[in-house]
Short mmCIF file of C-alpha atoms in Angstrom, two decimals:
data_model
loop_
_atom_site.label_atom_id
_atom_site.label_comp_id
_atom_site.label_asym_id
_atom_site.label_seq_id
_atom_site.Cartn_x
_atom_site.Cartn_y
_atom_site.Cartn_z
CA UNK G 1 91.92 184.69 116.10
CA UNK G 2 94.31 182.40 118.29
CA UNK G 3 91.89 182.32 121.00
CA UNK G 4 88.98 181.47 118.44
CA UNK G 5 91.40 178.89 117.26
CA UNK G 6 92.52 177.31 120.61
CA UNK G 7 88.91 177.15 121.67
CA UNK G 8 87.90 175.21 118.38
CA UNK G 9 90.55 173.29 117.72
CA UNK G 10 92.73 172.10 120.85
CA UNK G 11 96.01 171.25 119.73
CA UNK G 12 99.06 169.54 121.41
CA UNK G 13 101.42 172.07 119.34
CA UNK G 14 102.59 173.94 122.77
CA UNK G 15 106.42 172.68 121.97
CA UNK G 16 106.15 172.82 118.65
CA UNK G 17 107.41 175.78 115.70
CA UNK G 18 103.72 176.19 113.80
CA UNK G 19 103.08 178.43 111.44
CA UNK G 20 99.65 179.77 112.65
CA UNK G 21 98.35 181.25 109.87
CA UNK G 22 99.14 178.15 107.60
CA UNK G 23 96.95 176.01 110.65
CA UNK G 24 94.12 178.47 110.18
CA UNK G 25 94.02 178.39 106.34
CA UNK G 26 93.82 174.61 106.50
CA UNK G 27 91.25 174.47 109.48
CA UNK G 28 89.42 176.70 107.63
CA UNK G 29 88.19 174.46 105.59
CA UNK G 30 86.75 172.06 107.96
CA UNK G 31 84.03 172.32 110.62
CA UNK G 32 84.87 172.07 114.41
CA UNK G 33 81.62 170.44 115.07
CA UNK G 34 82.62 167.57 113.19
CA UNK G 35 84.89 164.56 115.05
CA UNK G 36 88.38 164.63 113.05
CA UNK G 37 91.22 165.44 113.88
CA UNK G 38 94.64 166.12 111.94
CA UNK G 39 98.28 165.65 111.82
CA UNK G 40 101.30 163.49 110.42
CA UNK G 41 99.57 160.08 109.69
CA UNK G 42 101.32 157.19 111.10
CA UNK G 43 99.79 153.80 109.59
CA UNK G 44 99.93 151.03 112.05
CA UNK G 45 98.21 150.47 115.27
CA UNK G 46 94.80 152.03 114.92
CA UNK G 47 92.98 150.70 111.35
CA UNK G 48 92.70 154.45 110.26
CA UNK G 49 96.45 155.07 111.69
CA UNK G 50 97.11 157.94 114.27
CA UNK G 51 98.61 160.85 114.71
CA UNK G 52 102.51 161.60 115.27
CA UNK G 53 103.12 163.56 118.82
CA UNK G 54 106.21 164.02 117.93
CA UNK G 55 104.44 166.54 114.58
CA UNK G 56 101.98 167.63 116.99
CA UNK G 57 98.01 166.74 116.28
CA UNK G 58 95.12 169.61 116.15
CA UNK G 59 91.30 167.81 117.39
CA UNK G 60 87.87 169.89 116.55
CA UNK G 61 85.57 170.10 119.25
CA UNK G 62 83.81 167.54 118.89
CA UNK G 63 86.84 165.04 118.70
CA UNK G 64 87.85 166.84 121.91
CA UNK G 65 84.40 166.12 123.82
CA UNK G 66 83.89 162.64 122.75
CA UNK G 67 87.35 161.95 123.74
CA UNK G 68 86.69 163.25 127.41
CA UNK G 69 83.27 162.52 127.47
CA UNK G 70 83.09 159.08 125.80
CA UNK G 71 86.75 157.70 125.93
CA UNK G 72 88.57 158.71 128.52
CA UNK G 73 86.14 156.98 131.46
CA UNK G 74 85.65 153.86 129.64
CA UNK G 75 88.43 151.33 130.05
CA UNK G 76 87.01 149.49 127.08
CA UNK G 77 87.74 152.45 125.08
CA UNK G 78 90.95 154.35 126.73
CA UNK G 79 93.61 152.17 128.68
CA UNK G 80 93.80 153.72 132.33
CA UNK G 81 97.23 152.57 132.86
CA UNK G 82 100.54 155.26 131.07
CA UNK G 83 101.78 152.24 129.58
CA UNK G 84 101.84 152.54 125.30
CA UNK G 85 102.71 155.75 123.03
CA UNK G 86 100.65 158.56 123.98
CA UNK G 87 100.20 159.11 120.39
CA UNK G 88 98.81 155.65 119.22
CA UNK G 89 97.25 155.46 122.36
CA UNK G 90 95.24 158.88 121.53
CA UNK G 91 94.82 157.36 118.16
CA UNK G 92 93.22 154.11 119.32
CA UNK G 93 91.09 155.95 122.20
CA UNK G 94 89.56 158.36 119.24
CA UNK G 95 88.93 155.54 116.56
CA UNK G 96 86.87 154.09 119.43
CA UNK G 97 84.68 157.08 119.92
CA UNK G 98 84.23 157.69 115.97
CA UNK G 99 86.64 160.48 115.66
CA UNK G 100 87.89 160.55 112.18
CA UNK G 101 92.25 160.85 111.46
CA UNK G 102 91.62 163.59 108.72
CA UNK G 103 94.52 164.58 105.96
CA UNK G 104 96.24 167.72 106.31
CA UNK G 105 98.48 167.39 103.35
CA UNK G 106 97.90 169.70 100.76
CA UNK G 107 97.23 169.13 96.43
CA UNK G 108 100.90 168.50 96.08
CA UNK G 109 101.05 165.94 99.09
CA UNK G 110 102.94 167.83 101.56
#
C-alpha cells in the first residue's frame, strides 16, 4: 500500500512524522487522476494560496505531470532561478498549470 501510495500521490513528507494510514484514509477519497494537491493552506502569494513545506504537501498524479511536463520548462510558468520559497514558489508554478490547492482538514476543521 505505501508503494501504491508513493506512486499516486508523490509527497514531499520524507522529513516529516506522518501518520500513513491517516494520509491514505483522506486520499482515499480523492482521485489521483485529478490535478490537486493537499496540505497546510497558506493564503497569500498564489490567489488559491499554497502549500506549507514546512507541513509537508502530497500532489496526485496528475498535479505531478503537469508540474514537470507543463511548468517546470516554461519560464512563464516556473521561475528558473532558486530565488523565492520553494513552497510558494511550488504553489505559484501549480496554479499556473491548473492544479487545484485541495483541503485536507477534516468536518471539525483540523
Amino acid at each position: 500500500m505505501i508503494t501504491q501510495l508513493t506512486l499516486h500521490w508523490p509527497s514531499n513528507c520524507m522529513k516529516k512524522y506522518t501518520i500513513m494510514e491517516n494520509m491514505r484514509y483522506m486520499l482515499h477519497y480523492h482521485n489521483s487522476n485529478d490535478p490537486v494537491y493537499f496540505g497546510f493552506r497558506f493564503k497569500p502569494y498564489a490567489k488559491q494560496g499554497y502549500m506549507s513545506g514546512g507541513a509537508g504537501y502530497v500532489l496526485s498524479k496528475e498535479a505531478l505531470r503537469r508540474f514537470v511536463k507543463e511548468a517546470l520548462p516554461n519560464p512563464l510558468k516556473c521561475k528558473e532561478d532558486n530565488t523565492g520559497a520553494e513552497d510558494a514558489e511550488m504553489g505559484k508554478c501549480l496554479e499556473a498549470v491548473g492544479v487545484e490547492a485541495g483541503d485536507s482538514r477534516d468536518n471539525e476543521g483540523r
